[in-house]
Tab-separated table of C-alpha atoms in Angstrom:
chain	number	residue	atom	x	y	z
A	1369	SER	CA	11.794	-12.826	7.325
A	1370	TYR	CA	9.741	-10.131	8.549
A	1371	ILE	CA	7.545	-10.123	5.862
A	1372	ILE	CA	6.729	-14.088	6.336
A	1373	LEU	CA	6.450	-13.146	10.261
A	1374	ALA	CA	4.492	-10.389	9.691
A	1375	ALA	CA	1.938	-12.518	7.882
A	1376	LYS	CA	1.831	-15.814	9.957
A	1377	GLN	CA	1.462	-12.852	12.682
A	1378	ALA	CA	-2.050	-11.289	10.116
A	1379	LYS	CA	-3.558	-14.905	10.131
A	1380	GLU	CA	-3.200	-15.781	13.458
A	1381	ILE	CA	-4.820	-12.452	14.750
A	1382	LEU	CA	-8.132	-12.907	11.885
A	1383	GLY	CA	-8.420	-16.108	13.292
A	1384	ASN	CA	-8.775	-16.669	9.885
A	1385	ASP	CA	-9.137	-20.649	8.277
A	1386	ASN	CA	-9.446	-18.948	4.896
A	1387	ILE	CA	-5.803	-17.569	4.511
A	1388	HIS	CA	-3.475	-19.823	4.054
A	1389	ILE	CA	0.516	-18.344	3.891
A	1390	ILE	CA	3.067	-19.756	0.921
A	1391	GLU	CA	6.690	-19.118	2.121
A	1392	THR	CA	9.182	-17.886	-1.121
A	1393	LYS	CA	12.729	-17.247	-1.249
A	1394	SER	CA	12.027	-14.915	-3.949
A	1395	VAL	CA	10.098	-12.681	-6.054
A	1396	ALA	CA	10.663	-15.407	-8.692
A	1397	GLU	CA	9.736	-18.097	-6.281
A	1398	CYS	CA	6.558	-15.495	-5.079
A	1399	TYR	CA	6.054	-15.108	-9.615
A	1400	PHE	CA	5.761	-19.341	-10.389
A	1401	GLY	CA	3.578	-19.305	-7.013
A	1402	LEU	CA	0.938	-17.268	-7.968
A	1403	GLN	CA	0.955	-18.060	-11.572
A	1404	MET	CA	0.229	-21.758	-10.191
A	1405	THR	CA	-3.026	-20.746	-8.597
A	1406	ALA	CA	-4.052	-18.892	-11.266
A	1407	LEU	CA	-4.127	-22.563	-12.674
A	1408	ASP	CA	-6.488	-23.648	-10.192
A	1409	ASP	CA	-7.908	-26.877	-9.897
A	1410	THR	CA	-11.410	-26.128	-7.692
A	1411	ASP	CA	-11.783	-29.449	-7.583
A	1412	ILE	CA	-8.807	-30.483	-5.898
A	1413	LYS	CA	-8.533	-29.797	-1.959
A	1414	ILE	CA	-6.686	-27.037	0.067
A	1415	ASP	CA	-4.446	-28.718	0.738
A	1416	GLU	CA	-3.228	-30.686	-2.543
A	1417	HIS	CA	-3.100	-27.715	-4.297
A	1418	LEU	CA	-0.851	-25.635	-1.870
A	1419	GLU	CA	1.316	-28.253	-1.934
A	1420	ASN	CA	1.560	-29.006	-5.852
A	1421	ILE	CA	2.210	-25.762	-5.688
A	1422	LYS	CA	4.708	-25.571	-3.188
A	1423	ASP	CA	6.547	-28.723	-5.088
A	1424	GLY	CA	6.777	-26.082	-8.158
A	1425	ILE	CA	8.483	-23.432	-5.730
A	1426	ASP	CA	10.744	-25.667	-5.145
A	1427	GLY	CA	11.830	-26.072	-8.197
A	1428	VAL	CA	12.850	-22.441	-9.444
A	1429	ASN	CA	15.579	-21.733	-9.271
A	1430	THR	CA	16.514	-17.723	-8.799
A	1431	LEU	CA	19.661	-15.574	-10.444
A	1432	LEU	CA	19.879	-12.741	-9.394
A	1433	ILE	CA	22.042	-10.034	-11.605
A	1434	THR	CA	24.172	-6.399	-10.013
A	1435	ARG	CA	26.615	-4.220	-10.170
A	1436	ALA	CA	29.743	-4.510	-7.144
A	1437	ILE	CA	29.883	-1.675	-6.135
A	1438	ARG	CA	34.143	-2.141	-4.196
A	1439	LYS	CA	36.479	-4.800	-3.864
A	1440	SER	CA	35.524	-7.962	-2.586
A	1441	PHE	CA	36.600	-12.400	-2.510
A	1442	VAL	CA	33.198	-13.869	-1.755
A	1443	ASP	CA	33.089	-17.937	-1.855
A	1444	GLY	CA	36.320	-18.413	-3.892
A	1445	ILE	CA	35.363	-15.498	-6.619
A	1446	GLU	CA	37.264	-12.023	-6.730
A	1447	ILE	CA	34.901	-9.964	-7.164
A	1448	ASN	CA	35.479	-6.212	-8.741
A	1449	GLY	CA	33.673	-2.664	-7.632
A	1450	GLY	CA	32.059	-2.044	-11.345
A	1451	ASP	CA	31.757	-5.978	-11.623
A	1452	TYR	CA	28.805	-7.462	-12.622
A	1453	MET	CA	28.051	-10.562	-10.297
A	1454	ALA	CA	26.062	-13.578	-10.504
A	1455	ILE	CA	24.133	-14.942	-7.410
A	1456	LEU	CA	22.672	-18.595	-8.473
A	1457	ASP	CA	19.876	-19.081	-5.408
A	1458	GLY	CA	21.785	-16.853	-3.003
A	1459	LYS	CA	25.677	-17.184	-4.751
A	1460	ILE	CA	27.650	-15.623	-6.283
A	1461	ILE	CA	28.953	-17.793	-9.368
A	1462	LYS	CA	30.654	-15.655	-11.350
A	1463	THR	CA	31.812	-12.237	-12.213
A	1464	SER	CA	31.908	-10.163	-15.505
A	1465	LEU	CA	32.790	-6.674	-17.061
A	1466	ASN	CA	29.506	-7.219	-19.996
A	1467	ARG	CA	26.620	-7.664	-18.140
A	1468	ASP	CA	24.291	-9.727	-20.891
A	1469	ASP	CA	26.905	-11.936	-21.432
A	1470	LEU	CA	26.998	-12.989	-17.702
A	1471	VAL	CA	23.623	-13.900	-17.969
A	1472	ILE	CA	24.612	-16.184	-20.741
A	1473	GLU	CA	27.289	-17.779	-18.789
A	1474	ALA	CA	25.482	-17.663	-15.629
A	1475	LEU	CA	22.075	-19.582	-17.588
A	1476	LYS	CA	24.503	-22.241	-18.305
A	1477	LEU	CA	25.986	-22.876	-14.660
A	1478	VAL	CA	21.656	-23.298	-13.504
A	1479	PRO	CA	21.051	-27.384	-12.724
A	1480	GLU	CA	19.113	-29.210	-14.876
A	1481	ILE	CA	18.482	-26.375	-17.673
A	1482	ASP	CA	17.839	-28.279	-19.811
A	1483	ASP	CA	14.641	-29.918	-18.858
A	1484	LYS	CA	13.420	-26.554	-17.490
A	1485	ALA	CA	9.971	-24.484	-19.594
A	1486	ILE	CA	10.478	-21.430	-18.591
A	1487	ILE	CA	12.702	-18.254	-16.923
A	1488	SER	CA	10.893	-15.229	-16.474
A	1489	ILE	CA	13.113	-12.049	-16.150
A	1490	PHE	CA	12.216	-8.779	-14.065
A	1491	THR	CA	13.961	-6.134	-15.484
A	1492	GLY	CA	15.283	-3.233	-13.317
A	1493	LYS	CA	14.808	0.748	-13.282
A	1494	ASN	CA	17.933	0.584	-15.919
A	1495	ILE	CA	17.052	-1.559	-17.987
A	1496	SER	CA	16.293	-0.228	-21.687
A	1497	GLU	CA	14.215	-1.605	-24.210
A	1498	GLU	CA	17.239	-2.834	-27.135
A	1499	GLU	CA	18.904	-4.641	-23.646
A	1500	ILE	CA	15.968	-6.571	-23.110
A	1501	GLU	CA	15.220	-7.639	-26.453
A	1502	GLU	CA	18.349	-8.886	-26.797
A	1503	LEU	CA	19.298	-10.145	-23.782
A	1504	ASN	CA	15.718	-12.171	-24.472
A	1505	ASN	CA	17.109	-12.699	-28.567
A	1506	LYS	CA	20.124	-14.698	-26.600
A	1507	ILE	CA	18.073	-16.193	-24.035
A	1508	ASN	CA	16.298	-17.943	-26.792
A	1509	GLU	CA	19.396	-19.037	-29.307
A	1510	ASP	CA	20.753	-20.232	-26.508
A	1511	TYR	CA	17.418	-22.286	-25.615
A	1512	ASP	CA	14.523	-22.575	-27.939
A	1513	TYR	CA	12.878	-24.689	-26.492
A	1514	ILE	CA	11.878	-22.254	-22.926
A	1515	GLU	CA	9.656	-20.239	-22.943
A	1516	THR	CA	10.936	-16.766	-22.669
A	1517	GLY	CA	8.784	-14.188	-20.777
A	1518	ILE	CA	9.828	-10.413	-19.549
A	1519	ILE	CA	8.297	-8.507	-16.399
A	1520	ASP	CA	8.919	-4.535	-15.957
A	1521	GLY	CA	10.061	-5.780	-12.283
A	1522	LYS	CA	12.078	-1.589	-11.863
A	1523	GLN	CA	14.084	-3.087	-9.260
A	1524	ASP	CA	16.681	-0.661	-8.567
A	1525	ILE	CA	19.221	-3.035	-7.151
A	1526	TYR	CA	19.567	-5.893	-9.431
A	1527	ASP	CA	19.255	-5.110	-13.042
A	1528	PHE	CA	17.571	-8.292	-13.353
A	1529	ILE	CA	16.022	-11.192	-11.443
A	1530	ILE	CA	15.397	-14.378	-13.591
A	1531	GLY	CA	12.917	-17.345	-12.380
A	1532	ILE	CA	13.672	-20.733	-14.327
A	1533	ASN	CA	11.692	-23.640	-13.704
């Protein structure tokens, strides 16, 4: 992506060996990477710490919920204009007219969901507090062993960006 290229160029221009770039594919991966830097153990070498962060990021699944603008057919799935779409790790996996039900059904399709520990939900700018609370309660009913967190993402395109790790 252009952002990664720009970061690499900035590092090269500055010529600073203390700048380290961790490539992520989504906001959710970036968030988990930042969370792992907060757990920084000063007794380990930077290379080992960076490797631990990269390994942690590799275990993150990203679920995006957005609304289709027009009718289409992608990856064997018929999508009607106005449908909500669940996109898991870059692939459309399910559609529905009910956004909350779609989130719950899409979470069931996350590989090894039973082994996950954290669900971080970045909410879009058009999501109300009541909707967030209701969805969070539904998720907690199904996945009471997983810690959930809500982040006010204020993003335009995606109603929800959900990181599962």
